[in-house]
mmCIF file of C-alpha atoms in Angstrom:
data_model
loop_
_atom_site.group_PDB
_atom_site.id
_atom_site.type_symbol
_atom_site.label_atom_id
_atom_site.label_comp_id
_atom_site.label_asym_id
_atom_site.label_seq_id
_atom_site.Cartn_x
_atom_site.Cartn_y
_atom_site.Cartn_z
ATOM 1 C CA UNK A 173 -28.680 11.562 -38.965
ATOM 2 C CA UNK A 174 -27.327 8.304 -39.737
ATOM 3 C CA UNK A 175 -24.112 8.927 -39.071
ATOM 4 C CA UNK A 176 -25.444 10.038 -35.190
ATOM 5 C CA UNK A 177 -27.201 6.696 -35.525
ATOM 6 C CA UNK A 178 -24.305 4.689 -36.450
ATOM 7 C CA UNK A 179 -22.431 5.989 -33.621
ATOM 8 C CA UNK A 180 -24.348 5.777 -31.223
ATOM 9 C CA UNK A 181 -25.518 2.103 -31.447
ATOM 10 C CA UNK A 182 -22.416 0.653 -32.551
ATOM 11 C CA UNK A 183 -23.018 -3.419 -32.348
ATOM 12 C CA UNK A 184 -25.943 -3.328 -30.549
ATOM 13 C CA UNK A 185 -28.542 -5.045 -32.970
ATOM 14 C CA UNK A 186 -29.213 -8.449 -32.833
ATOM 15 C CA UNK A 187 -30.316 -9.768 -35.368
ATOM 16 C CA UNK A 188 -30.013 -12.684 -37.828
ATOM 17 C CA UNK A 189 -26.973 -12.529 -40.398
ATOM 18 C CA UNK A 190 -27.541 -15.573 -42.582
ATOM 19 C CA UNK A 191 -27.661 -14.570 -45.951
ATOM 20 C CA UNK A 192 -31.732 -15.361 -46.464
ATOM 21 C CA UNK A 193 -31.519 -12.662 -43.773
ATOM 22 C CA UNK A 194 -29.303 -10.272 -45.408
ATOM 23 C CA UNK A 195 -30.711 -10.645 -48.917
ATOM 24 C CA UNK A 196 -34.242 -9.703 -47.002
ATOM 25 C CA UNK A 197 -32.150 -6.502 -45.465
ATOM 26 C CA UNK A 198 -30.996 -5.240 -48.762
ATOM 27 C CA UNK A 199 -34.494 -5.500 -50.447
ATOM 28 C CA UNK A 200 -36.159 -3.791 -47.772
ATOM 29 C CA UNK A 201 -33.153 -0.634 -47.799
ATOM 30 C CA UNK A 202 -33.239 -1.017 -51.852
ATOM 31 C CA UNK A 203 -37.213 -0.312 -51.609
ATOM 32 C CA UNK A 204 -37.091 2.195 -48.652
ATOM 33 C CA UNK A 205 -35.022 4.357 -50.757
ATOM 34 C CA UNK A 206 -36.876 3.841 -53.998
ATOM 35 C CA UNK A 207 -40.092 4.862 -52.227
ATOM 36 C CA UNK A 208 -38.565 7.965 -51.167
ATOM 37 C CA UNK A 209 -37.422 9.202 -54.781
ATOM 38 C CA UNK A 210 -40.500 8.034 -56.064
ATOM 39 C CA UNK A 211 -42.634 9.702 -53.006
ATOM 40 C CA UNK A 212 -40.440 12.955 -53.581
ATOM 41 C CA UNK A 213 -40.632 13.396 -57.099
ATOM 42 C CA UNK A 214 -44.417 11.946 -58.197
ATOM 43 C CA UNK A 215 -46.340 14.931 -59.517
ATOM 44 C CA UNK A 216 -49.332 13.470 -57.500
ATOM 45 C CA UNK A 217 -47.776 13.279 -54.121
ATOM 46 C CA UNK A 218 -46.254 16.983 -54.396
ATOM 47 C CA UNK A 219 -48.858 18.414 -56.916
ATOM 48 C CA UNK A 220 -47.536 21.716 -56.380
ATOM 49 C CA UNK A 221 -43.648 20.877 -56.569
ATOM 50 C CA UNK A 222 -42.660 22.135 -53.000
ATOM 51 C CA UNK A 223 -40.330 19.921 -51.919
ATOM 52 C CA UNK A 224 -36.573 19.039 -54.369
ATOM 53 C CA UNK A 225 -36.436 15.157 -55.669
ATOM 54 C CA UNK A 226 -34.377 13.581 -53.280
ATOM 55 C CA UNK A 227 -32.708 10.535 -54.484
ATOM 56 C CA UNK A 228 -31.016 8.353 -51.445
ATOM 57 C CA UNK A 229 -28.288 6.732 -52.516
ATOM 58 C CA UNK A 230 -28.184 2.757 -50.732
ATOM 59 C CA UNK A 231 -24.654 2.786 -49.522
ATOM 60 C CA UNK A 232 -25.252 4.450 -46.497
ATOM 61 C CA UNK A 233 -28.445 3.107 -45.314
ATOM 62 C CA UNK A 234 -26.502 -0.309 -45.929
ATOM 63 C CA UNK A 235 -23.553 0.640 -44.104
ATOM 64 C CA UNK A 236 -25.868 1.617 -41.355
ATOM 65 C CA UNK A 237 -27.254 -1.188 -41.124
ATOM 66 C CA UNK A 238 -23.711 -2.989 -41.210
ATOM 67 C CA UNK A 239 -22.425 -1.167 -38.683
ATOM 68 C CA UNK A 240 -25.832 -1.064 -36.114
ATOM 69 C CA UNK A 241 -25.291 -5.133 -36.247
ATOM 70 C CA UNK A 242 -23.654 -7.488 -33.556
ATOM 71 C CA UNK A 243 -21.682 -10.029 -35.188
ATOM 72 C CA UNK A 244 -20.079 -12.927 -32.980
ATOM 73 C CA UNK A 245 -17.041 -14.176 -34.508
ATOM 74 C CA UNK A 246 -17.000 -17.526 -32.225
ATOM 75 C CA UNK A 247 -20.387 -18.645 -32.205
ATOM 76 C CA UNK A 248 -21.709 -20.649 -35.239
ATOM 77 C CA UNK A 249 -25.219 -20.929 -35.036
ATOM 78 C CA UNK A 250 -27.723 -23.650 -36.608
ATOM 79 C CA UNK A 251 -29.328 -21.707 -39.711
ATOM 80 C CA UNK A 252 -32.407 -20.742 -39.074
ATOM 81 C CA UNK A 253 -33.543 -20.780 -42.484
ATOM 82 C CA UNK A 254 -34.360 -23.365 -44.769
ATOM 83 C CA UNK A 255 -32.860 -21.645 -47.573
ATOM 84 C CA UNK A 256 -29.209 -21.693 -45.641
ATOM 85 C CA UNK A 257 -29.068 -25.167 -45.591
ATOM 86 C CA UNK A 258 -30.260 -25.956 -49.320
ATOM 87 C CA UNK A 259 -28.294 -23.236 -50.654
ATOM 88 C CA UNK A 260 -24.468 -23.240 -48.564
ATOM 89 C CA UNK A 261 -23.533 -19.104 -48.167
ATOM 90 C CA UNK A 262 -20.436 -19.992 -50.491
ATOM 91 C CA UNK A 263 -22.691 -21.316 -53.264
ATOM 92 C CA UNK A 264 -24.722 -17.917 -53.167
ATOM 93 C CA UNK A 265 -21.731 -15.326 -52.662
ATOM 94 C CA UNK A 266 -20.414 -16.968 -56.602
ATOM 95 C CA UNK A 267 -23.557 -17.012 -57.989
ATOM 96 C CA UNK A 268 -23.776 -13.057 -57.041
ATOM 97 C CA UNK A 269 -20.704 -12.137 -58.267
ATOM 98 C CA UNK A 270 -21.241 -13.297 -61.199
ATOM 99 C CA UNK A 271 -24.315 -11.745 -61.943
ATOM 100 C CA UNK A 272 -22.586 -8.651 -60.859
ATOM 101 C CA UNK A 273 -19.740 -9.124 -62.803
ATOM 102 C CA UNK A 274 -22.206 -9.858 -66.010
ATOM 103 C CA UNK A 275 -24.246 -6.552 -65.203
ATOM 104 C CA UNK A 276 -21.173 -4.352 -64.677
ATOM 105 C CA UNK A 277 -19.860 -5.892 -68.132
ATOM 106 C CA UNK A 278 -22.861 -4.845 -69.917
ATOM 107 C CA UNK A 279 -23.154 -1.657 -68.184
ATOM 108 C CA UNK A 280 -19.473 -0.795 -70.203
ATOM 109 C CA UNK A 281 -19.032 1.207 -72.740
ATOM 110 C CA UNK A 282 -18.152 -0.359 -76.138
ATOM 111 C CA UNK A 283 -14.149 -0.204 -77.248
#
């Protein structure tokens, strides 16, 4: 279904890409896809197990999303958000990378 979706409204959403913006999109898809594991598998939702657990993985929601969106390489908008201009988008991507890097690092296996 998604990838119909993705297809079919290629660059046609308009919507904001700042990063307040995007950080705001990937909660949302994070806890869209948590709610459905937890909705499919919760012994008091499906009392008498009915339905499988279904567990959606984000990546493709995300890249959905990604794809769905109209991004204008030439035009440089004002930022919207108050956030964008306290916190410059460079300033943000490092500080997530690092966490990232710090959680994949602890997420190793010992040597």
């Amino acid at each position: 279904f998604l990838l119909v979706v993705m297809y079919v409204k290629l660059h046609s959403l308009h919507i904001s890409l700042e990063w307040p913006a995007l950080m705001s999109y990937s909660i949302g898809i994070a806890t869209f896809c948590e709610m459905i594991h937890f909705l499919s598998s919760d012994p008091n939702v499906d009392p008498s197990d009915l339905c499988d657990t279904l567990h959606l993985e984000v990546l493709l929601p995300a890249f959905t999303l990604g794809a769905i969106t109209y991004h204008d390489e030439n035009a440089h908008p004002e930022d919207k958000f108050t956030l964008s201009k306290k916190f410059p988008a460079a300033k943000v991507k490092v500080c997530l990378s690092a966490v990232f890097m710090v959680l994949v690092g602890f997420s190793m296996p010992p040597l």
